[in-house]
Coordinates of C-alpha atoms and ligand atoms in Angstrom, one line a residue:
M239 CA -30.1 4.3 24.6
P240 CA -28.0 2.4 22.0
L241 CA -24.7 3.5 23.7
S242 CA -24.3 4.7 27.2
F243 CA -20.9 4.7 28.9
R244 CA -19.7 5.4 32.4
S245 CA -16.1 4.6 31.5
A246 CA -14.1 2.8 28.9
D247 CA -14.7 -0.4 30.8
D248 CA -18.3 0.2 31.8
F249 CA -20.7 0.7 29.0
D250 CA -23.9 -0.6 27.5
W251 CA -24.0 -0.9 23.7
T252 CA -26.7 -1.9 21.2
V253 CA -25.9 -2.2 17.5
R254 CA -29.1 -2.3 15.4
K255 CA -27.6 -1.2 12.1
I256 CA -24.1 -0.9 10.5
A257 CA -23.3 1.5 7.6
V258 CA -20.3 1.3 5.3
V259 CA -19.4 4.3 3.1
G260 CA -17.4 3.4 0.0
P261 CA -17.6 -0.2 -1.4
G262 CA -14.1 -0.3 -2.7
I263 CA -11.3 -2.8 -2.0
V264 CA -11.5 -1.9 1.6
G265 CA -15.2 -1.2 2.2
M266 CA -16.7 -4.1 0.2
P267 CA -14.9 -6.9 2.1
M268 CA -15.5 -5.2 5.5
A269 CA -19.3 -4.8 4.7
A270 CA -19.7 -8.3 3.5
M271 CA -17.8 -9.9 6.3
L272 CA -19.7 -7.9 9.0
A273 CA -23.0 -8.9 7.4
H274 CA -21.9 -12.5 7.0
A275 CA -20.8 -12.6 10.7
R276 CA -24.3 -11.9 12.0
V277 CA -23.3 -9.2 14.5
C278 CA -25.7 -9.4 17.5
E279 CA -24.7 -6.7 20.0
G280 CA -27.3 -5.8 22.6
V281 CA -30.2 -7.1 20.4
G282 CA -31.5 -10.5 19.6
R283 CA -31.1 -10.3 15.8
P284 CA -28.2 -9.6 13.5
A285 CA -27.4 -6.0 12.5
P286 CA -28.1 -5.4 8.8
V287 CA -25.3 -3.7 6.8
M288 CA -26.1 -0.8 4.5
V289 CA -23.5 0.2 1.9
V290 CA -23.5 3.8 0.8
Q291 CA -22.0 4.6 -2.7
R292 CA -22.5 8.1 -4.1
D293 CA -24.2 8.1 -7.6
S294 CA -21.0 8.9 -9.5
P295 CA -20.4 8.2 -13.3
T296 CA -17.6 5.8 -12.5
S297 CA -18.9 4.0 -9.4
G298 CA -22.6 4.6 -9.0
W299 CA -23.3 1.2 -10.8
K300 CA -21.9 -0.6 -7.7
V301 CA -25.3 -0.1 -5.8
G302 CA -27.1 -2.2 -8.4
A303 CA -24.5 -4.9 -8.5
I304 CA -24.4 -5.3 -4.7
N305 CA -28.3 -5.4 -4.5
E306 CA -28.1 -8.2 -7.1
G307 CA -25.7 -10.1 -4.8
R308 CA -22.6 -9.4 -6.9
S309 CA -19.3 -8.0 -5.6
P310 CA -18.2 -4.9 -7.6
I311 CA -14.5 -5.7 -7.0
G312 CA -12.5 -6.7 -10.1
G313 CA -9.7 -9.2 -10.3
V314 CA -9.6 -12.5 -8.4
E315 CA -10.8 -12.2 -4.8
P316 CA -11.3 -15.6 -3.2
G317 CA -14.4 -15.9 -0.9
L318 CA -15.7 -12.4 -1.5
D319 CA -18.4 -13.1 -4.1
E320 CA -19.8 -15.9 -2.0
I321 CA -20.3 -13.8 1.1
V322 CA -21.7 -10.9 -0.8
G323 CA -24.3 -13.2 -2.4
E324 CA -25.2 -15.0 0.8
S325 CA -25.6 -11.8 2.8
V326 CA -27.8 -10.1 0.2
S327 CA -29.9 -13.2 -0.1
A328 CA -30.3 -13.2 3.7
G329 CA -31.4 -9.6 3.7
L330 CA -28.5 -8.5 5.8
L331 CA -26.5 -6.6 3.1
S332 CA -27.9 -4.0 0.8
A333 CA -26.7 -0.7 -0.9
T334 CA -28.0 2.7 -1.6
H335 CA -26.9 6.0 -3.2
D336 CA -28.6 7.9 -0.4
A337 CA -26.2 9.0 2.4
S338 CA -29.1 9.8 4.7
A339 CA -29.4 6.0 5.2
V340 CA -26.6 6.3 7.9
A341 CA -28.8 8.4 10.2
D342 CA -30.0 5.5 12.2
A343 CA -26.7 3.5 12.1
D344 CA -25.0 2.8 15.4
I345 CA -21.7 2.2 13.6
I346 CA -20.5 3.9 10.3
L347 CA -17.3 2.6 8.6
V348 CA -15.7 5.2 6.3
C349 CA -13.7 3.5 3.6
V350 CA -13.1 6.3 1.1
Q351 CA -9.8 6.7 -0.8
T352 CA -7.3 9.3 0.3
D353 CA -4.5 10.6 -1.8
K354 CA -1.7 13.1 -1.7
K355 CA -1.6 16.5 -3.4
G356 CA 1.9 18.0 -3.5
F357 CA 3.4 17.5 -0.1
G358 CA 0.1 17.1 1.8
P359 CA -3.0 14.8 1.9
D360 CA -5.8 15.1 -0.7
Y361 CA -9.0 14.6 1.4
G362 CA -11.3 15.9 -1.3
P363 CA -13.4 12.7 -1.8
L364 CA -13.2 11.9 1.9
M365 CA -14.6 15.3 3.0
A366 CA -17.3 15.1 0.3
S367 CA -18.5 11.8 1.7
L368 CA -18.4 13.2 5.2
E369 CA -20.8 16.0 4.3
G370 CA -23.5 13.5 3.7
V371 CA -22.7 11.5 6.8
A372 CA -22.6 14.6 9.1
A373 CA -25.9 15.9 7.7
A374 CA -27.5 12.6 8.2
L375 CA -26.2 12.2 11.8
R376 CA -27.5 15.6 12.7
D377 CA -30.9 14.3 12.1
R378 CA -30.2 11.0 14.0
P379 CA -32.8 9.7 16.5
A380 CA -32.4 11.4 19.9
G381 CA -29.9 9.9 22.3
N382 CA -27.9 8.0 19.7
I383 CA -24.1 8.3 20.0
P384 CA -23.0 6.7 16.7
L385 CA -19.4 5.3 16.3
V386 CA -17.7 6.5 13.1
V387 CA -14.6 4.4 12.2
F388 CA -12.2 5.5 9.5
E389 CA -10.6 2.6 7.6
S390 CA -8.9 5.1 5.2
T391 CA -5.3 5.9 5.5
L392 CA -4.9 9.3 7.2
A393 CA -2.0 11.6 7.7
P394 CA -1.0 11.8 11.4
S395 CA -3.0 14.4 13.4
S396 CA -6.0 14.2 10.9
M397 CA -8.4 12.5 13.3
A398 CA -7.7 15.1 16.1
T399 CA -7.9 18.1 13.8
V400 CA -9.5 17.8 10.3
I401 CA -11.9 15.0 11.2
R402 CA -12.9 16.1 14.7
S403 CA -13.5 19.7 13.6
H404 CA -15.5 18.7 10.6
F405 CA -18.1 17.0 12.8
A406 CA -17.9 19.7 15.5
G407 CA -18.6 22.3 12.9
R408 CA -21.9 20.5 12.2
G409 CA -22.9 20.2 15.9
L410 CA -21.5 16.8 16.5
V411 CA -19.0 17.0 19.4
E412 CA -16.7 14.1 19.7
G413 CA -17.1 12.2 23.0
R414 CA -20.6 13.7 23.6
D415 CA -22.6 13.3 20.3
I416 CA -20.3 11.0 18.4
L417 CA -17.3 8.8 18.9
L418 CA -14.5 9.0 16.2
G419 CA -12.2 6.0 15.6
N420 CA -9.7 4.8 13.0
S421 CA -8.6 1.3 12.1
P422 CA -6.3 1.7 9.0
N423 CA -6.9 -1.2 6.6
R424 CA -3.9 -3.4 5.7
V425 CA -5.5 -4.4 2.4
M426 CA -3.9 -6.6 -0.2
P427 CA -5.5 -6.9 -3.6
G428 CA -6.0 -10.6 -4.4
R429 CA -6.3 -11.5 -0.7
L430 CA -8.9 -9.0 0.5
V431 CA -11.0 -11.4 2.7
E432 CA -8.1 -13.5 3.9
R433 CA -6.1 -10.4 5.0
V434 CA -9.0 -9.1 7.1
R435 CA -9.6 -12.5 8.7
T436 CA -6.0 -13.4 9.4
S437 CA -3.9 -10.2 9.8
D438 CA -3.4 -8.2 13.0
K439 CA -5.4 -5.0 13.0
I440 CA -5.0 -1.7 14.9
V441 CA -8.1 -0.2 16.4
A442 CA -7.9 3.3 17.6
G443 CA -9.9 6.3 18.7
L444 CA -9.8 9.9 20.1
H445 CA -11.8 8.7 23.2
P446 CA -10.4 5.8 25.4
L447 CA -13.7 3.9 25.0
T448 CA -13.6 3.9 21.2
P449 CA -10.8 1.3 20.6
R450 CA -12.7 -1.0 23.0
L451 CA -15.9 -0.7 21.0
I452 CA -14.2 -1.3 17.7
A453 CA -12.3 -4.3 19.0
R454 CA -15.6 -5.8 20.2
L455 CA -17.1 -5.4 16.8
Y456 CA -14.1 -6.4 14.7
S457 CA -13.5 -9.5 16.9
R458 CA -16.3 -11.1 14.8
I459 CA -14.4 -10.8 11.5
V460 CA -10.7 -10.6 12.5
T461 CA -10.9 -14.2 13.8
E462 CA -7.3 -15.2 13.3
G463 CA -5.5 -11.9 13.7
T464 CA -5.0 -9.9 16.9
L465 CA -6.7 -6.6 17.5
H466 CA -4.4 -4.0 19.0
E467 CA -5.9 -1.0 20.8
T468 CA -4.3 2.4 20.8
N469 CA -5.0 6.1 20.2
S470 CA -5.8 7.7 16.8
M471 CA -2.5 9.4 16.1
T472 CA -0.5 6.3 16.9
A473 CA -2.6 4.4 14.4
E474 CA -2.1 7.1 11.8
V475 CA 1.7 7.1 12.3
V476 CA 2.0 3.3 12.2
K477 CA -0.1 3.0 9.0
T478 CA 1.8 5.6 7.0
L479 CA 5.2 4.5 8.4
E480 CA 4.6 0.8 7.5
N481 CA 4.4 1.9 3.8
A482 CA 7.1 4.6 4.1
Y483 CA 9.6 2.2 5.6
R484 CA 8.8 -0.4 2.9
D485 CA 9.5 2.3 0.3
V486 CA 12.8 3.1 2.0
R487 CA 13.9 -0.6 2.0
I488 CA 13.0 -0.9 -1.7
A489 CA 15.0 2.2 -2.4
Y490 CA 18.1 0.8 -0.5
S491 CA 17.8 -2.4 -2.7
A492 CA 17.5 -0.2 -5.8
E493 CA 20.6 1.7 -5.0
T494 CA 22.5 -1.4 -4.3
V495 CA 21.3 -3.3 -7.4
R496 CA 22.4 -0.5 -9.6
Y497 CA 25.9 -0.9 -8.4
C498 CA 25.7 -4.7 -8.7
D499 CA 24.4 -4.6 -12.2
E500 CA 27.2 -2.3 -13.3
H501 CA 29.7 -4.8 -11.8
D502 CA 28.0 -8.0 -12.8
I503 CA 27.4 -9.0 -9.2
D504 CA 24.6 -11.4 -8.3
F505 CA 22.2 -9.1 -6.4
Y506 CA 19.9 -11.9 -5.3
A507 CA 22.7 -13.9 -3.8
L508 CA 23.7 -10.8 -1.9
R509 CA 20.1 -10.0 -0.8
D510 CA 19.5 -13.5 0.6
R511 CA 22.8 -13.5 2.5
V512 CA 22.3 -10.0 4.0
N513 CA 18.7 -10.8 5.0
E514 CA 19.9 -14.0 6.6
L515 CA 22.4 -12.0 8.6
L516 CA 19.6 -9.6 9.6
A517 CA 17.3 -12.4 10.5
Q518 CA 14.8 -10.9 8.1
S519 CA 14.6 -13.4 5.3
D520 CA 11.7 -14.3 2.9
H521 CA 11.3 -16.4 -0.3
A522 CA 10.8 -13.5 -2.7
S523 CA 14.1 -13.9 -4.4
A524 CA 12.9 -17.1 -6.0
D525 CA 9.2 -16.3 -6.4
P526 CA 8.1 -13.3 -8.5
N527 CA 4.6 -13.7 -7.1
A528 CA 5.6 -13.6 -3.5
V529 CA 4.8 -10.5 -1.5
P530 CA 8.4 -9.5 -0.3
S531 CA 8.7 -9.1 3.4
G532 CA 12.4 -9.4 4.1
G533 CA 14.8 -6.7 5.3
M534 CA 16.2 -5.9 1.9
L535 CA 13.3 -5.9 -0.5
V536 CA 13.2 -6.6 -4.2
P537 CA 14.4 -4.0 -6.7
T538 CA 12.1 -3.7 -9.8
V539 CA 11.2 -1.3 -12.6
G540 CA 9.8 0.9 -9.9
V541 CA 7.3 1.4 -7.0
G542 CA 3.7 1.9 -7.9
G543 CA 0.3 1.5 -6.3
H544 CA -1.7 3.9 -4.2
C545 CA 0.1 3.5 -1.0
L546 CA 3.8 3.5 -1.0
P547 CA 4.2 6.6 -3.2
K548 CA 2.0 8.7 -0.9
D549 CA 2.3 7.5 2.7
G550 CA 5.8 8.9 3.4
I551 CA 4.6 12.3 2.4
L552 CA 1.4 11.9 4.6
L553 CA 3.7 11.0 7.5
W554 CA 5.8 14.2 6.9
W555 CA 2.8 16.4 6.1
R556 CA 2.6 18.5 9.4
A557 CA 6.4 18.8 9.7
I558 CA 6.7 20.0 6.0
E559 CA 3.7 22.4 6.5
S560 CA 5.6 23.9 9.6
G561 CA 8.7 24.3 7.5
L562 CA 10.9 21.7 9.1
D563 CA 14.1 20.8 7.2
T564 CA 13.4 17.8 4.9
S565 CA 16.9 17.8 3.2
R566 CA 18.1 14.9 5.4
S567 CA 15.0 12.8 5.3
L568 CA 15.6 9.1 4.3
I569 CA 11.8 8.7 3.8
L570 CA 11.6 11.6 1.3
G571 CA 15.0 10.7 -0.2
A572 CA 13.8 7.2 -0.9
R573 CA 11.0 8.6 -3.0
R574 CA 13.6 10.2 -5.3
V575 CA 15.6 7.0 -5.6
N576 CA 12.5 4.9 -6.4
D577 CA 11.3 7.4 -8.9
E578 CA 14.6 6.9 -10.8
S579 CA 14.1 3.2 -11.3
P580 CA 12.3 3.3 -14.7
A581 CA 15.2 5.3 -16.2
A582 CA 17.7 3.0 -14.4
T583 CA 16.0 0.0 -16.1
I584 CA 16.5 1.6 -19.5
A585 CA 20.2 2.3 -18.6
L586 CA 20.7 -1.3 -17.7
A587 CA 19.1 -2.4 -21.0
E588 CA 21.2 -0.1 -23.2
R589 CA 24.4 -1.0 -21.3
T590 CA 23.8 -4.7 -22.0
L591 CA 21.9 -4.6 -25.3
G592 CA 23.0 -1.5 -27.1
P593 CA 21.0 1.7 -28.0
L594 CA 17.3 1.4 -28.2
E595 CA 16.5 4.4 -30.3
G596 CA 14.2 3.6 -33.2
K597 CA 13.6 0.0 -32.1
A598 CA 10.1 -1.6 -31.7
V599 CA 9.7 -2.4 -28.0
A600 CA 6.9 -3.9 -26.0
V601 CA 6.3 -3.0 -22.4
M602 CA 4.8 -6.2 -20.8
G603 CA 2.5 -5.4 -17.9
A604 CA 0.8 -2.0 -17.3
A605 CA -0.5 -2.8 -13.9
Y606 CA 1.6 -1.8 -10.8
R607 CA 1.3 -5.3 -9.3
F608 CA 1.0 -8.9 -10.7
N609 CA -2.3 -10.4 -11.6
S610 CA -4.1 -7.1 -11.0
E611 CA -5.8 -4.5 -13.3
D612 CA -4.6 -1.5 -11.1
T613 CA -2.4 1.0 -12.9
R614 CA -2.2 3.6 -10.1
N615 CA 1.3 5.2 -10.2
S616 CA 2.4 2.3 -12.3
P617 CA 6.2 2.5 -13.1
S618 CA 5.5 0.5 -16.4
L619 CA 3.7 3.6 -17.8
V620 CA 6.6 5.8 -16.8
L621 CA 8.9 3.5 -18.6
A622 CA 6.7 3.5 -21.7
R623 CA 6.8 7.3 -21.9
L624 CA 10.6 7.3 -21.4
L625 CA 11.0 4.9 -24.2
L626 CA 8.8 7.0 -26.5
G627 CA 11.0 9.9 -25.6
R628 CA 14.0 7.9 -26.8
G629 CA 12.4 7.5 -30.2
C630 CA 11.3 3.9 -29.7
R631 CA 8.2 2.4 -31.3
V632 CA 6.3 1.4 -28.1
T633 CA 3.5 -1.1 -27.5
V634 CA 2.1 -1.6 -24.0
H635 CA 0.5 -4.9 -23.1
D636 CA -1.5 -6.2 -20.2
P637 CA -3.9 -9.1 -19.8
F638 CA -6.0 -7.5 -17.1
V639 CA -5.9 -3.7 -17.6
K640 CA -8.8 -2.3 -19.7
P641 CA -8.1 -0.3 -22.9
G642 CA -10.1 2.6 -21.5
D643 CA -8.0 2.7 -18.3
Q644 CA -7.9 6.2 -16.8
N645 CA -4.2 6.2 -16.4
L646 CA -3.5 5.0 -20.0
L647 CA -5.8 7.9 -21.2
R648 CA -4.2 10.4 -18.9
L649 CA -0.7 9.5 -19.9
G650 CA -1.4 9.4 -23.7
L651 CA -0.7 5.7 -23.9
A652 CA -4.1 4.3 -24.8
G653 CA -3.1 4.4 -28.5
H654 CA -0.1 2.2 -27.7
F655 CA -2.1 -0.3 -25.6
T656 CA -3.3 -3.8 -26.4
N657 CA -4.7 -6.8 -24.6
D658 CA -3.6 -9.1 -27.5
L659 CA -0.4 -10.8 -26.5
R660 CA 0.5 -12.0 -30.0
A661 CA -0.1 -8.5 -31.5
A662 CA 2.1 -7.0 -28.7
V663 CA 5.2 -9.2 -29.4
S664 CA 4.9 -9.9 -33.2
D665 CA 6.9 -6.8 -34.2
A666 CA 9.0 -6.3 -31.1
A667 CA 12.8 -6.3 -31.1
V668 CA 12.9 -5.9 -27.3
L669 CA 10.4 -7.0 -24.6
F670 CA 10.5 -5.2 -21.2
F671 CA 8.8 -7.4 -18.6
C672 CA 7.5 -5.0 -15.9
T673 CA 4.8 -6.9 -14.1
A674 CA 5.0 -10.5 -13.1
H675 CA 1.6 -11.5 -14.4
R676 CA 0.9 -15.3 -14.5
D677 CA 0.4 -15.1 -18.3
Y678 CA 4.1 -14.2 -18.7
A679 CA 5.4 -16.7 -16.2
E680 CA 3.5 -19.6 -17.7
G681 CA 3.5 -18.7 -21.4
R682 CA 7.1 -17.7 -21.9
L683 CA 8.0 -20.2 -24.7
V684 CA 4.8 -19.7 -26.7
M685 CA 5.0 -16.0 -26.3
L686 CA 8.7 -15.8 -27.5
G687 CA 7.8 -18.2 -30.4
Q688 CA 5.3 -15.5 -31.5
A689 CA 8.1 -12.9 -31.6
P690 CA 10.0 -13.5 -34.9
R691 CA 11.9 -10.2 -34.7
L692 CA 12.9 -10.5 -31.0
E693 CA 16.5 -9.5 -30.2
A694 CA 16.4 -9.2 -26.4
V695 CA 14.4 -9.5 -23.2
V696 CA 14.7 -7.1 -20.3
D697 CA 13.5 -8.5 -17.0
G698 CA 12.3 -5.7 -14.6
C699 CA 10.3 -7.8 -12.2
N700 CA 12.4 -10.7 -11.2
L701 CA 10.3 -12.9 -13.5
Y702 CA 12.8 -15.2 -15.3
P703 CA 16.0 -16.8 -14.2
R704 CA 18.9 -15.8 -16.5
E705 CA 19.5 -19.6 -17.2
E706 CA 16.4 -19.5 -19.4
F707 CA 18.2 -17.2 -21.9
T708 CA 21.6 -18.9 -22.3
G709 CA 21.5 -19.5 -26.0
G710 CA 22.6 -15.9 -26.7
R711 CA 19.4 -15.2 -28.7
P712 CA 17.3 -13.5 -27.6
G713 CA 19.7 -11.5 -25.4
Y714 CA 18.9 -11.0 -21.8
A715 CA 19.3 -8.2 -19.3
G716 CA 17.7 -8.5 -15.8
I717 CA 17.6 -6.3 -12.8
G718 CA 19.8 -8.0 -10.2
R719 CA 21.0 -10.8 -12.6
G720 CA 24.7 -10.3 -12.2
Q721 CA 26.8 -13.5 -12.5
Q722 CA 29.6 -13.0 -9.9
K723 CA 29.0 -14.1 -6.4
P724 CA 29.3 -11.2 -3.9
S725 CA 32.5 -11.2 -1.7
R726 CA 32.1 -11.7 2.0
E727 CA 33.4 -8.1 2.5
F728 CA 30.8 -6.6 0.1
V729 CA 28.1 -8.6 1.9
E730 CA 29.3 -7.0 5.2
F731 CA 29.4 -3.6 3.6
V732 CA 25.8 -3.9 2.4
R733 CA 24.6 -5.3 5.7
A734 CA 26.2 -2.5 7.7
G735 CA 24.6 0.0 5.2
F736 CA 21.2 -1.6 5.9
E737 CA 21.6 -1.2 9.6
A738 CA 22.6 2.4 9.2
V739 CA 19.5 3.0 7.1
E740 CA 17.2 1.4 9.6
R741 CA 18.8 3.4 12.4
G742 CA 18.4 6.5 10.3
V743 CA 14.7 5.9 9.8
A744 CA 14.3 5.3 13.6
N745 CA 16.0 8.6 14.3
E746 CA 13.9 10.4 11.7
V747 CA 10.6 9.0 13.1
Q748 CA 11.6 9.8 16.6
G749 CA 12.0 13.4 15.6
L750 CA 8.6 13.4 13.8
L751 CA 7.0 12.0 16.9
Q752 CA 8.5 14.7 19.1
F753 CA 7.1 17.3 16.7
L754 CA 3.6 15.7 16.5
N755 CA 3.3 15.2 20.3
T756 CA 4.3 18.8 20.9
H757 CA 1.8 20.3 18.5
Y758 CA -1.1 17.7 18.1
A759 CA -1.4 15.5 21.1
G760 CA -4.1 17.5 23.0
E761 CA -4.3 15.1 26.0
A762 CA -2.2 12.3 27.4
F763 CA -4.3 9.6 25.7
G764 CA -3.4 11.2 22.4
R765 CA 0.4 11.0 22.6
V766 CA 2.5 8.7 20.4
A767 CA 5.4 6.7 22.0
Y768 CA 8.1 5.3 19.7
E769 CA 8.0 2.0 21.5
D770 CA 4.3 1.6 20.7
V771 CA 4.9 2.5 17.1
Q772 CA 7.7 -0.1 17.0
R773 CA 5.6 -2.8 18.5
L774 CA 2.5 -2.1 16.4
A775 CA 4.4 -1.8 13.1
G776 CA 5.9 -5.1 13.9
T777 CA 2.5 -6.7 13.6
C778 CA 2.4 -5.8 9.9
V779 CA 2.2 -9.1 8.0
T780 CA 4.6 -8.0 5.3
G781 CA 7.3 -7.2 7.8
C782 CA 8.1 -3.8 9.4
S783 CA 10.9 -4.4 11.9
L784 CA 11.8 -1.0 13.1
A785 CA 15.2 -0.4 14.8
S786 CA 15.5 1.7 18.0
P787 CA 16.9 5.2 17.6
G788 CA 20.6 5.6 18.1
S789 CA 23.9 6.9 16.7
V790 CA 24.9 6.1 13.1
A791 CA 28.6 5.5 12.2
P792 CA 30.1 7.9 9.5
A793 CA 29.3 6.6 6.0
V794 CA 32.0 4.6 4.3
S795 CA 32.3 3.8 0.6
W796 CA 32.9 0.6 -1.3
K797 CA 35.2 1.3 -4.3
G798 CA 33.5 4.7 -4.6
F799 CA 30.0 3.4 -3.9
T800 CA 28.1 5.0 -1.0
P801 CA 24.3 4.6 -1.0
C802 CA 22.7 8.0 -0.6
L803 CA 20.4 6.6 2.0
V804 CA 23.4 5.6 4.1
A805 CA 24.9 9.1 3.7
L806 CA 21.6 10.6 4.8
A807 CA 21.4 8.4 7.8
A808 CA 25.0 9.3 8.8
G809 CA 24.4 13.0 8.2
A810 CA 21.1 13.1 10.1
Ligands
SAJ913 N1 7.6 -3.5 -4.9 C1 8.9 -3.6 -5.3 N2 9.7 -4.4 -4.5 C2 9.3 -5.0 -3.3 C3 7.9 -4.9 -3.0 C4 7.0 -4.1 -3.8 O1 9.3 -3.0 -6.2 O2 10.0 -5.7 -2.7 C5 6.7 -2.6 -5.7 C6 5.6 -3.4 -6.3 O3 5.9 -3.9 -7.6 C7 4.5 -2.3 -6.4 C8 4.7 -1.4 -5.2 O4 6.1 -1.6 -4.8 O5 4.7 -1.6 -7.6 C9 3.8 -1.6 -4.0 O6 3.8 -3.0 -3.8 P1 3.3 -3.6 -2.3 O7 3.8 -5.0 -2.3 O8 3.8 -2.7 -1.2 O9 1.7 -3.6 -2.5 P2 0.6 -2.5 -2.2 O10 1.1 -1.1 -2.4 O11 -0.5 -3.0 -3.0 O12 0.2 -2.8 -0.6 C10 0.8 -2.0 0.4 C11 1.1 -3.0 1.5 N3 1.8 -2.4 2.6 C12 2.8 -3.1 3.3 O13 3.1 -4.2 3.0 C13 3.5 -2.4 4.4 C14 -0.2 -3.5 2.1 O14 0.0 -4.4 3.2 C15 -1.0 -2.4 2.5 O15 -2.3 -2.9 3.0 C16 -1.3 -1.5 1.4 O16 0.0 -1.0 0.9 C17 -2.1 -0.3 1.8 O17 -3.3 -0.3 1.6 O18 -1.6 0.6 2.6

């Protein structure tokens, strides 16, 4: 009997095999680290790990790569290739296209990407993968009670509704035939293995036993972080809120920097002073390759990636579906502010450098984040299309992104793209730096020397200090690069605005929790307490310091400037 439990504290568990569905940036490190850890639970030999990857045109090749001992993850991922190779050589890691391989697994990790569609989750790929998992588990050996753990980001209530009912509809009743848990991955491309090992991780479930089981398993790979046990809906809220609140703080910086840039105020001096007053500082003002974690975050050409643009909408999904008023939502308002950033970058450029129409411009960096090939929701590509719309002759460059990249093709930019740096800059009058790739940081002088027609540089990613462009040619415009030190009164105005925004988010989240608990917390164990959300979000390594709910003072303006997020917080 691989799992028998009398209570959440009294159980016998045998783990003979682990399966991982979806060897992407979440599943591949998890599979390799569990295999490498030699998990011996209730048996005298390590549990082998089987990766399942459907035989799709774009990803089916990963099975062969893994079985040859190679990680299918692109970019630079320290430590991952080594543990994949070692585990495959030891016969403890393998891969297959066949989903029925999960039938005899005692633990199944589901690491399939989720997305948004309109104002709700897009679970298409996830549910497609669960068809195979449920069919296989229906034929599982008698008496097995497999544990299925979702590492994917899920909209609050999904575990208790969509996921639970999917398995129940196939004869697998949660708590009797199967245990359903979730542990949303806090992945960071470029640090995949390190993040799993060192970051705190939330482990959750629908049944009280489940977090205990996941914690016991994950304690073998999360060796420097802390495992926090809770229920599924709390984990769903914390994960989506971490990203939503990050999006809000970037939006508050974006609104503030637009005012600063119009009045030649040094935004970064302001940011560092305000964060010091908030006791939420970081080193990101001086380092374009830092992962910002302070209170006020860093305003750039825009917010891309697969997470921040979608998770606030996932958090609001059930409330929007029920028709709740969204007009005063800071989380949804922040999305609008951040989506304006590419256009705001062009406005800054034209204010400083004159009209761009008809000029040859190069967009430097197609990826949404530095030293990465990932173009999902990349603001650089939005900027490129806006520049085309203004009659510019546009080239898009990136050292990592592939010419056949799906988003380049989808947005009609493949014909404007090159990996050749010299070709990208040779004819350009203006260079827009959108992604802080190391090639741009290290090769500035050589690169500018290859641009004989260069008139100006626009810095949209905190890449270059203004002092590096003092000679007057090329001209320089940088987001946040005003030259006047902020007054003490303006610092105080911005700090007070930040505290209004953080209070506004707290009030908004408290309202969402009341809604979710009323409609989706079936039993006491499933309820979400704001204090738990605050405590668990505070374990996010990139900073998520939530305020407590409370009253917000009426919004005031500074010489006519009132951030819309502050107005929303005061109005809510
Ligand atoms: N960005 C800014 N200013 C900032 C920080 C980021 O403009 O101060 C932009 C970036 O340029 C990028 C986008 O926002 O375009 C997202 O950047 P990110 O640093 O949030 O990186 P992601 O989206 O790859 O990872 C996020 C992280 N979430 C949090 O830090 C709360 C990561 O920890 C999560 O694991 C990941 O989402 C996820 O999988 O949810």
